[in-house]
Coordinates of C-alpha atoms (C1' of nucleotides) in Angstrom, one line a residue:
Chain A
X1 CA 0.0 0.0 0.0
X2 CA 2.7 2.4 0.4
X3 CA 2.5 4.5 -2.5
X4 CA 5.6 6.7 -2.8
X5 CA 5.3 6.6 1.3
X6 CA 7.9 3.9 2.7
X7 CA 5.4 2.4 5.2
X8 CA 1.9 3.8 4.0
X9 CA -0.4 3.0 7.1
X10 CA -1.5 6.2 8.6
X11 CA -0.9 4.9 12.1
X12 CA 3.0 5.3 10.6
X13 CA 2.3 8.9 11.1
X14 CA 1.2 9.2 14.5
X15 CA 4.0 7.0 15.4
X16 CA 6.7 9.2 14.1
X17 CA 4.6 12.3 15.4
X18 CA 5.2 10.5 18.5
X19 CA 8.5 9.4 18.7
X20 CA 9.6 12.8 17.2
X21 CA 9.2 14.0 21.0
X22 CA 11.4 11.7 23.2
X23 CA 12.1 7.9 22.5
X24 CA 9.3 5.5 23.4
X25 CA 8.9 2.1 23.5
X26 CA 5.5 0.9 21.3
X27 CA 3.5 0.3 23.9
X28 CA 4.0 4.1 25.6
X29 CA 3.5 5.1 21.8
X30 CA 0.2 3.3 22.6
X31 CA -0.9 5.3 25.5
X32 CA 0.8 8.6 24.3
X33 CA -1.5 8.5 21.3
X34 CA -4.4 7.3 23.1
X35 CA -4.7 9.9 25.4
X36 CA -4.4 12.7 22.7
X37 CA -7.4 11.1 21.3
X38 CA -5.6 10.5 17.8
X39 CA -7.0 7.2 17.6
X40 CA -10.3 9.4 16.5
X41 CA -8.3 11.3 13.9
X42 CA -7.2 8.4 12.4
X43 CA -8.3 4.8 12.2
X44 CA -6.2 3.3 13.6
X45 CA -5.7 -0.5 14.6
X46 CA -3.6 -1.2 17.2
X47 CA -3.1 -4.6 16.4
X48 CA -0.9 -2.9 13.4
X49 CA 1.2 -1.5 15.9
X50 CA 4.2 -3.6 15.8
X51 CA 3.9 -4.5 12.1
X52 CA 4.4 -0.6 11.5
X53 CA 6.9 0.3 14.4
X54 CA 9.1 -2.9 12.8
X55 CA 8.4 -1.5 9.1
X56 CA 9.2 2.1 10.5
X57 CA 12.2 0.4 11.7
X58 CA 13.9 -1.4 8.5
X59 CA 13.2 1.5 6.6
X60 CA 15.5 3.5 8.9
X61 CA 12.5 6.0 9.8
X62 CA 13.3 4.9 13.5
X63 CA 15.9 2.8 15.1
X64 CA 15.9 0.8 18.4
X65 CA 18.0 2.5 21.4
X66 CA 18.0 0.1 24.1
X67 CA 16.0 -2.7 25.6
X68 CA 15.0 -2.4 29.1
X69 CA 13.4 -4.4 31.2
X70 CA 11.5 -3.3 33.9
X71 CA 10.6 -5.6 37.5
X72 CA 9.9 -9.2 35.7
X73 CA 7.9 -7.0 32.6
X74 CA 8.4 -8.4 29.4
X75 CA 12.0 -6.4 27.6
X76 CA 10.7 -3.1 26.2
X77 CA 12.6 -1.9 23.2
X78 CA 12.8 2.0 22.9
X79 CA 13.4 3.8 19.6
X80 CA 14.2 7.0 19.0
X81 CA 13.9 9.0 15.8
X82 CA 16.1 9.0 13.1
X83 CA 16.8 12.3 10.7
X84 CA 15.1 10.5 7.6
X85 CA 12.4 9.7 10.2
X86 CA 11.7 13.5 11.0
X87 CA 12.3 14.4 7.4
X88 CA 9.6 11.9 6.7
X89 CA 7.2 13.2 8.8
X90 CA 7.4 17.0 8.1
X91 CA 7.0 15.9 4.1
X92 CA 4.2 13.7 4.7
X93 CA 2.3 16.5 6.8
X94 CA 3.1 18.8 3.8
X95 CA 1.3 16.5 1.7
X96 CA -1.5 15.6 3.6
X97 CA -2.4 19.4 4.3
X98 CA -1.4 20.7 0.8
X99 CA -3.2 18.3 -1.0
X100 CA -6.9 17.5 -1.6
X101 CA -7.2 13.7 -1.9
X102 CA -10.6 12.2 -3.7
X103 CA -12.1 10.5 -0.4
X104 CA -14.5 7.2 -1.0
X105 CA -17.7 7.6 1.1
X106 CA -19.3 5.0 1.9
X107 CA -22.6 6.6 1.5
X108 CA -21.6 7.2 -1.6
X109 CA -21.2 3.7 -2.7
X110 CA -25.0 3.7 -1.5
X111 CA -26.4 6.1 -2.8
X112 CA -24.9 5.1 -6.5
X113 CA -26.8 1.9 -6.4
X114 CA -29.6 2.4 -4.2
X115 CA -31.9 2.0 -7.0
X116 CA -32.5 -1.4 -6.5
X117 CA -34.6 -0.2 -3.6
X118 CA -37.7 1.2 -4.2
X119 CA -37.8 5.2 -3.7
X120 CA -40.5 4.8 -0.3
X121 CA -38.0 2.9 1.2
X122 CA -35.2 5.6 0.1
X123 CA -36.8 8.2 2.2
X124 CA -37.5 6.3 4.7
X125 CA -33.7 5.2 5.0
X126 CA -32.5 8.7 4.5
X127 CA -34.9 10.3 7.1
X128 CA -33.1 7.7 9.5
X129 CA -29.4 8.7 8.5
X130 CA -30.3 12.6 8.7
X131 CA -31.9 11.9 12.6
X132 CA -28.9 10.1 13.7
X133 CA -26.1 12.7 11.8
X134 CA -28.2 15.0 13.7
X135 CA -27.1 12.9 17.1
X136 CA -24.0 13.0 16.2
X137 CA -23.7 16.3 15.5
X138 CA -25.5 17.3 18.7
X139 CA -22.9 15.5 20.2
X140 CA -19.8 16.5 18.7
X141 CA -21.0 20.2 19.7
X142 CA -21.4 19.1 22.8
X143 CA -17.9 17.7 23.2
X144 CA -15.7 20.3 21.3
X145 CA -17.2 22.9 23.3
X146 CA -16.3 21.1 26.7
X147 CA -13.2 20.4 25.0
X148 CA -12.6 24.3 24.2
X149 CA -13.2 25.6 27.6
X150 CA -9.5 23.8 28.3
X151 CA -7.7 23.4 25.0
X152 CA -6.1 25.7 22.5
X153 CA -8.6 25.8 19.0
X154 CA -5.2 24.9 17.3
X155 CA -5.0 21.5 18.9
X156 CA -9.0 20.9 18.1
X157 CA -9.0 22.0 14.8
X158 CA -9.9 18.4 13.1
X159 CA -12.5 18.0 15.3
X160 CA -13.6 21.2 13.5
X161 CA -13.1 19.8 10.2
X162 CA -15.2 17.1 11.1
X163 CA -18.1 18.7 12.5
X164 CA -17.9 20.9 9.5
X165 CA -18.1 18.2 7.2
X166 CA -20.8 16.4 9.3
X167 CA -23.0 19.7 9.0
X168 CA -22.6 19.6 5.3
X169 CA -23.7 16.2 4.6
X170 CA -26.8 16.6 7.3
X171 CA -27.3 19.5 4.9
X172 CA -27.0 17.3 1.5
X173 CA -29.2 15.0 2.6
X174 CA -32.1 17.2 4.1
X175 CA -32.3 19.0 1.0
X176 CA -32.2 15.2 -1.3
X177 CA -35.2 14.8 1.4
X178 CA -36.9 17.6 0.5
X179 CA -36.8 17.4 -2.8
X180 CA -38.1 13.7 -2.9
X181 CA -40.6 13.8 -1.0
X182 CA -42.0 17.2 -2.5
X183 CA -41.8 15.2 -5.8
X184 CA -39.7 18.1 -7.6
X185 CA -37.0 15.6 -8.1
X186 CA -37.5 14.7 -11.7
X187 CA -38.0 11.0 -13.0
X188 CA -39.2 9.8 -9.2
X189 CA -42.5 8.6 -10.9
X190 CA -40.6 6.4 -13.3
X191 CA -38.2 5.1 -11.0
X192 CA -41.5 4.1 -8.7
X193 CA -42.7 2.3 -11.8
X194 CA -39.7 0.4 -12.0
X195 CA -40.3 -1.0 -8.8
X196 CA -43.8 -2.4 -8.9
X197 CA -42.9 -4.0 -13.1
X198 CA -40.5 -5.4 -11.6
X199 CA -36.9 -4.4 -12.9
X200 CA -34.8 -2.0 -14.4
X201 CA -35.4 0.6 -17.7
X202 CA -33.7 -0.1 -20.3
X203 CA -34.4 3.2 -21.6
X204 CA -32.7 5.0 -18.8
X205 CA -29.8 2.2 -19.0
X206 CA -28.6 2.6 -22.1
X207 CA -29.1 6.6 -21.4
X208 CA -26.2 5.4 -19.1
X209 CA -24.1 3.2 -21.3
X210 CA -23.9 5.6 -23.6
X211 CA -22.0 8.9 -22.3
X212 CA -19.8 7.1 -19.8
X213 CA -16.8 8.7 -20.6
X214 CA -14.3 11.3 -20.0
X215 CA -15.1 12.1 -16.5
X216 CA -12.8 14.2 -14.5
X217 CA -9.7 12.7 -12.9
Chain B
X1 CA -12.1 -7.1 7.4
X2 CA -15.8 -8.3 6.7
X3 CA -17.3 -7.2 10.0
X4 CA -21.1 -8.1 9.6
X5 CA -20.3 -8.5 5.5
X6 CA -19.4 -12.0 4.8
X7 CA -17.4 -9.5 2.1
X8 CA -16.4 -6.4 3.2
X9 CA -15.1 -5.1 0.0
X10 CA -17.3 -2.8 -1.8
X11 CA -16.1 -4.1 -4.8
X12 CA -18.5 -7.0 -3.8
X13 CA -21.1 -4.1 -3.8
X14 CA -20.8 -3.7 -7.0
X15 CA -20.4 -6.8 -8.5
X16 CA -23.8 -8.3 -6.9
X17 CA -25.2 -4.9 -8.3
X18 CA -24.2 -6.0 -11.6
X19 CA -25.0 -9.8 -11.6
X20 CA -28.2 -8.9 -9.9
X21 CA -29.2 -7.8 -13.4
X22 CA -28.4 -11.3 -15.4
X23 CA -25.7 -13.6 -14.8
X24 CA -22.3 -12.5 -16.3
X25 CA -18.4 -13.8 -16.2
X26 CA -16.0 -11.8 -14.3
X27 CA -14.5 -9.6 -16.8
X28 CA -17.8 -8.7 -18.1
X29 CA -18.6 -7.5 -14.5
X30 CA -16.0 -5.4 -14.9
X31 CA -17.0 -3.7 -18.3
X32 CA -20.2 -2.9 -17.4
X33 CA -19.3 -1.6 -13.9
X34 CA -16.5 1.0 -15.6
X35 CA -19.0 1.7 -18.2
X36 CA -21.2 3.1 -15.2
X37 CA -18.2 4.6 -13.7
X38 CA -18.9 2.8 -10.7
X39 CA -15.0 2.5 -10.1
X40 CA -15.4 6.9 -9.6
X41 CA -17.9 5.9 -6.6
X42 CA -16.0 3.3 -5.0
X43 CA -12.4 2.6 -5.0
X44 CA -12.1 -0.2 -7.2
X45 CA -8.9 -2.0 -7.6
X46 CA -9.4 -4.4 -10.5
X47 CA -6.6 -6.7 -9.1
X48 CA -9.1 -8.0 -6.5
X49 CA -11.7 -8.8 -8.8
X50 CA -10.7 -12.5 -9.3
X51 CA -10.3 -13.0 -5.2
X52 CA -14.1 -11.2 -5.0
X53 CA -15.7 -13.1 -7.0
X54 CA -14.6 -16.3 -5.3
X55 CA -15.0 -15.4 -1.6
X56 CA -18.8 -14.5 -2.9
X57 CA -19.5 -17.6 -4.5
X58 CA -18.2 -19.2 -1.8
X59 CA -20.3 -17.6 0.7
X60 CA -23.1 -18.8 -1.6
X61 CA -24.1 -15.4 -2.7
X62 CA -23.5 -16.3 -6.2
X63 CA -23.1 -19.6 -8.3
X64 CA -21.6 -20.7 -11.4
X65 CA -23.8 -21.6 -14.0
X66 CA -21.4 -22.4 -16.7
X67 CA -18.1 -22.3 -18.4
X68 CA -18.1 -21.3 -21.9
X69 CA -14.9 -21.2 -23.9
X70 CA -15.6 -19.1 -27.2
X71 CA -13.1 -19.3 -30.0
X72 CA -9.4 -19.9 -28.6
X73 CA -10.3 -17.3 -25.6
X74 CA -9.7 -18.8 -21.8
X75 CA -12.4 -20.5 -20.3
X76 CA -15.1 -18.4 -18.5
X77 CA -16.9 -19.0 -16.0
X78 CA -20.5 -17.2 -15.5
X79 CA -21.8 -16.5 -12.8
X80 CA -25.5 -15.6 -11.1
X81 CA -26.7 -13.9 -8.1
X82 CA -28.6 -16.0 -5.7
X83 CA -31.3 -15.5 -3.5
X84 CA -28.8 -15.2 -0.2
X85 CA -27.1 -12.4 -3.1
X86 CA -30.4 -10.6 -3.4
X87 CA -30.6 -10.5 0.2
X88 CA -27.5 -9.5 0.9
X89 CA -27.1 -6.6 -1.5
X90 CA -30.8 -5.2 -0.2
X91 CA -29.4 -5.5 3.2
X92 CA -26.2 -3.8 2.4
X93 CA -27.8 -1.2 0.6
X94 CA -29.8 0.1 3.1
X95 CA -27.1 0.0 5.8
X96 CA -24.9 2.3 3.9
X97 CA -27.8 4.5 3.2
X98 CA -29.8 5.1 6.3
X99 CA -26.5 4.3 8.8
X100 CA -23.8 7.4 9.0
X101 CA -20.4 6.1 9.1
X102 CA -17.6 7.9 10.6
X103 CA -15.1 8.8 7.4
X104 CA -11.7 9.3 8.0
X105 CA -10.5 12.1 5.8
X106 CA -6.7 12.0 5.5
X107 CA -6.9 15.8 5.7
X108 CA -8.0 15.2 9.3
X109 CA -4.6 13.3 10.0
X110 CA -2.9 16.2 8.5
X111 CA -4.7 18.9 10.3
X112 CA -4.3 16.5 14.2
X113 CA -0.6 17.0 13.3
X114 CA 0.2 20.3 11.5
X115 CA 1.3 21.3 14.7
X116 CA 4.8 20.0 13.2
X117 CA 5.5 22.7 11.1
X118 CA 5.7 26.6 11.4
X119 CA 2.3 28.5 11.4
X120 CA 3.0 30.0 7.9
X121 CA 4.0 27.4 5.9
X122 CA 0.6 25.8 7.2
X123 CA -0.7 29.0 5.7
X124 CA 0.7 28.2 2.4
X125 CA 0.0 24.9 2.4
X126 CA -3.2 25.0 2.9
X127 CA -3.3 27.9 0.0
X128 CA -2.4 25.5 -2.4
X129 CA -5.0 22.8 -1.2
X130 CA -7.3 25.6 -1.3
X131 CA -6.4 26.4 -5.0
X132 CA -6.2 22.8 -6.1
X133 CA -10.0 22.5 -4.9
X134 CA -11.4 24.8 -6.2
X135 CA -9.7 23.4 -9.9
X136 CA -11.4 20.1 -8.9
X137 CA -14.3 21.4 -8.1
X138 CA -14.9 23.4 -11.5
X139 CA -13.9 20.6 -13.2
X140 CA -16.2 18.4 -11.7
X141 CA -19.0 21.0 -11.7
X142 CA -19.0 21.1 -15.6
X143 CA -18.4 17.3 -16.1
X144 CA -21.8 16.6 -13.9
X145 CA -23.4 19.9 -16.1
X146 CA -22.5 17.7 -19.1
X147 CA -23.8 14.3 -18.0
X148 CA -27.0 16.1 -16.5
X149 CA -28.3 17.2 -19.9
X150 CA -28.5 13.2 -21.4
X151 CA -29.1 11.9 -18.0
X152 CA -31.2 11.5 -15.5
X153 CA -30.1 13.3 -12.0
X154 CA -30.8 10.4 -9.8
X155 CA -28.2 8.2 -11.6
X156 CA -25.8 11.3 -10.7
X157 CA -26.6 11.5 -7.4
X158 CA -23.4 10.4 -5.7
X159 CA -21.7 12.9 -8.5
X160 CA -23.9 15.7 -6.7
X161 CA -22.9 14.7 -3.0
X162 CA -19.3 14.3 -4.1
X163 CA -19.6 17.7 -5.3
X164 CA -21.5 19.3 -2.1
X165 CA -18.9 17.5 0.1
X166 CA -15.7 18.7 -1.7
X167 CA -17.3 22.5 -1.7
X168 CA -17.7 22.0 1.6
X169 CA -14.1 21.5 2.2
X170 CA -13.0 24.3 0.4
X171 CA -15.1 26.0 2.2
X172 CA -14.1 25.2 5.5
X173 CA -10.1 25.5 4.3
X174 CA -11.4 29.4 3.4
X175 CA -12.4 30.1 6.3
X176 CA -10.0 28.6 8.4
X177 CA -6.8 30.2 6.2
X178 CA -9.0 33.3 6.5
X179 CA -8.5 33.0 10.4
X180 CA -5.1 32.3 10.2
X181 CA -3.8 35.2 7.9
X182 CA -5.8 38.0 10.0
X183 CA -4.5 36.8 12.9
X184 CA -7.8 36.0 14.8
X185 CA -6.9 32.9 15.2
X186 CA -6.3 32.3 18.7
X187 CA -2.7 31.5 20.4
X188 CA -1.3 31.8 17.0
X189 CA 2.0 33.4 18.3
X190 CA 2.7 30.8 21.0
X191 CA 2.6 28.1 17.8
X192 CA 5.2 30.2 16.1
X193 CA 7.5 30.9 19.2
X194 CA 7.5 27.4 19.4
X195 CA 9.2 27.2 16.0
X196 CA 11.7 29.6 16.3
X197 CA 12.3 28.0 20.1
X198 CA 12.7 24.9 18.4
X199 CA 10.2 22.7 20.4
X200 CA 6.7 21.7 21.9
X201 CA 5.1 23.8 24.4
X202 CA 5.1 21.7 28.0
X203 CA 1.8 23.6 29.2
X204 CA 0.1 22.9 26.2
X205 CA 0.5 19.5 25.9
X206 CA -0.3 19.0 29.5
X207 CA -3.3 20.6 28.9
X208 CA -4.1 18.2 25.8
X209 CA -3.1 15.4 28.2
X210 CA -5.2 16.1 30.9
X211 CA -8.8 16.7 29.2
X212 CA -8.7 13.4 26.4
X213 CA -11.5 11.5 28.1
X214 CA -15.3 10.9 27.3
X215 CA -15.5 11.6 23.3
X216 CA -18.8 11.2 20.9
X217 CA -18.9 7.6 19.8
Chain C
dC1 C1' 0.4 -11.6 -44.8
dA2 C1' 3.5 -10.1 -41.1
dT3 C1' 3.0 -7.0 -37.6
dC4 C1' 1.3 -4.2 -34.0
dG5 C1' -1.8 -2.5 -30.8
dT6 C1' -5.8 -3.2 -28.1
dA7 C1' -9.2 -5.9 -25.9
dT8 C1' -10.1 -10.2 -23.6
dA9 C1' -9.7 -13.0 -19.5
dT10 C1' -7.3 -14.6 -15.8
dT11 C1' -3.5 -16.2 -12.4
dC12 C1' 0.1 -15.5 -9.0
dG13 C1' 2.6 -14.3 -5.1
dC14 C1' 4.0 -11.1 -1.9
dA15 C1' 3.1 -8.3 1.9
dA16 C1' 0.2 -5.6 4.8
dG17 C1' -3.3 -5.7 8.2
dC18 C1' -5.2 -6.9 12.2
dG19 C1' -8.3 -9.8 15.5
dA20 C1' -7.4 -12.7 18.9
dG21 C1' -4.5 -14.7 21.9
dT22 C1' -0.7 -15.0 25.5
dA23 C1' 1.6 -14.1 29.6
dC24 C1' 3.1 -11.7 33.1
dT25 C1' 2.7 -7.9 37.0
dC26 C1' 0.9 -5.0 40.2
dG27 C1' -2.4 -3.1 43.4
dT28 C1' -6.3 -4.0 46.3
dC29 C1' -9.7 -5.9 48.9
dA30 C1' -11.5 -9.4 51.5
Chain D
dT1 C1' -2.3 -14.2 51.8
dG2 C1' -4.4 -15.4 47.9
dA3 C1' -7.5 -14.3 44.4
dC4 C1' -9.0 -11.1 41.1
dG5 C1' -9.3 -7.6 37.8
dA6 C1' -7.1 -4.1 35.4
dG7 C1' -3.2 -2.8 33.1
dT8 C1' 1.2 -3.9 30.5
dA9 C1' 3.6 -5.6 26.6
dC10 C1' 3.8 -8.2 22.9
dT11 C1' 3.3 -12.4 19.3
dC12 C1' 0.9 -15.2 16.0
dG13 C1' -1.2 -16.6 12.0
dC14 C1' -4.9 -16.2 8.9
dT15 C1' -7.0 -13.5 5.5
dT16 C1' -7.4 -9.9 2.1
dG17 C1' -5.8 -6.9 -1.1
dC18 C1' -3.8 -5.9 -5.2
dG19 C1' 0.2 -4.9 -8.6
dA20 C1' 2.1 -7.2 -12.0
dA21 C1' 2.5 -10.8 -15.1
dT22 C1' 0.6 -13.9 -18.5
dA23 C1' -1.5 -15.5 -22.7
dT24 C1' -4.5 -15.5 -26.4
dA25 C1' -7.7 -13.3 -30.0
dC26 C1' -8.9 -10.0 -33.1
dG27 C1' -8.9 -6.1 -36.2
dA28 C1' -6.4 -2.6 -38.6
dT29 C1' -2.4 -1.0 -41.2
dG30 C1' 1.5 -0.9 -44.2

DNA sequence: CATCGTATATTCGCAAGCGAGTACTCGTCA
DNA sequence: TGACGAGTACTCGCTTGCGAATATACGATG
């Protein structure tokens, strides 16, 4: 998966942004990351952990420092951070921030086949989704602003983001909402039909076949 | 990876979406689902097709019916949904629609580190994701103004929430560069004494240790 | 009719990812 | 004092994903 990125997993990242502050043995990484709540920025799996620290390590991002043991504890092994390890992680940042990556929703994927439901049952479905983004949003409010009251914006600003982008789709889909169930959206009637014939048009199909091409990017 | 999916892949998605139609071999599957430009809604890799289809027939969501061979070509074998497959796509459908999923943007990773480099190369960065955007985002705008006048909207849906979402961004990146450059953006000069000083700020970070407890979801 | 490019159709093998398991330690509460 | 639960620290092994390779057919072109 790596890309032009020597170990591609995103928890690769918040390792190095880690270790970049004093040497740590995986397991502090662990907790260090945990508690600044980075395993909600990312996704990450923790079961990846080693995989990536060892990765991090033949690549020469990181190297090994000592191995401690601690009371009867299994040995620790503490890295530190090598030059091509910070270099790494200052370019990577510069990428992720300067540029825009086509993200793959997984609403999306729905939404591009949800034909093969019938357009009652659409609504119904995206009512659902728009009460619940609304819980979540709710929420998230909630929590940044407790969050604020202690913590510099700077170090909240992707929970920002993500409200942000939260609001927007809660948006989206309220006004898809309105605009099936006010019956403005055009070709809902033949859609319906589809539904209680049986399958799909082949009119509107080959509409499709046809101009498939050229698309951006 | 499947979680509740016997197949997690989306790709999966897809393919029962196209066999659900009539039965077809593989690389048929794969025309007609890049003639629909299915690989722009989900991230299709190709490579996995082969290892798809098996794990779905051998979850019993689809069957072989028969291997042709025509002319010299290589055997192929076709393939229909089954009643389990209906089910299963139906299912899977509605989850994605009515059930928000938390997204990870890679932005976000970006953003929960930029703390990394100096305030105003942030700036600058995020200028040119800014920039970049809004390209995408006129490019994008007249591709969907194209397809719109031989197609119906509600096979372009995901094209139009692809399009609210990444305006949303931008939108977001405006305003937050805007807060940035004027300066309103608070503790903005302790971020860039931390640059020149060389280092991370001990009372902030205490205060980001400290409050990490108790998030949404 | 030799050649070349494009479409057809699939296989292979490596490596990444990660859920689940292991094993030990320490504090504490009865 | 011994049992228990929570935390510490890591290992294992299966699965999935996918880039790259393979091999043949077909039509166009010189």
């Amino acid at each position: 998966m790596a890309g032009r990125r020597r170990v591609g997993n995103l928890l690769a990242l918040a390792v190095l942004s880690a270790v970049v502050e004093r040497p740590m043995h995986p397991y502090e990484m662990a907790s260090v990351l945990r508690e600044r709540g980075k395993d909600r920025d990312m996704n990450i799996k923790w079961g990846s952990l080693y995989t990536v620290v060892r990765n991090l390590e033949k690549h020469g991002l990181i190297e090994a420092v000592e191995s401690v043991r601690t009371g009867g504890r299994p040995e620790r092994t503490i890295y530190r951070i090598t030059d091509a390890g910070r270099e790494e992680l200052v370019d990577w940042v510069r990428e992720l921030i300067s540029t825009p990556e086509r993200e793959f929703f997984r609403f999306e994927a729905g939404l591009s086949v949800m034909v093969v439901l019938a357009p009652d049952e659409v609504m119904e479905l995206l009512g659902r989704r728009l009460s619940l983004l609304e819980q979540e949003i709710a929420a998230a409010r909630e929590s940044l602003a407790a969050f604020s009251r202690e913590l510099s914006r700077m170090l909240l600003i992707e929970a920002e983001f993500d409200l942000a982008m939260r609001e927007a789709e809660a948006a989206w889909v309220r006004s898809l909402l309105d605009e099936l169930t006010s019956g403005s959206m055009p070709d809902l009637e033949l859609w319906r039909k589809f539904h209680e014939t049986g399958e799909i048009p082949a009119e509107v199909r080959d509409m499709a076949e046809r101009s498939r091409t050229g698309n951006q990017k």
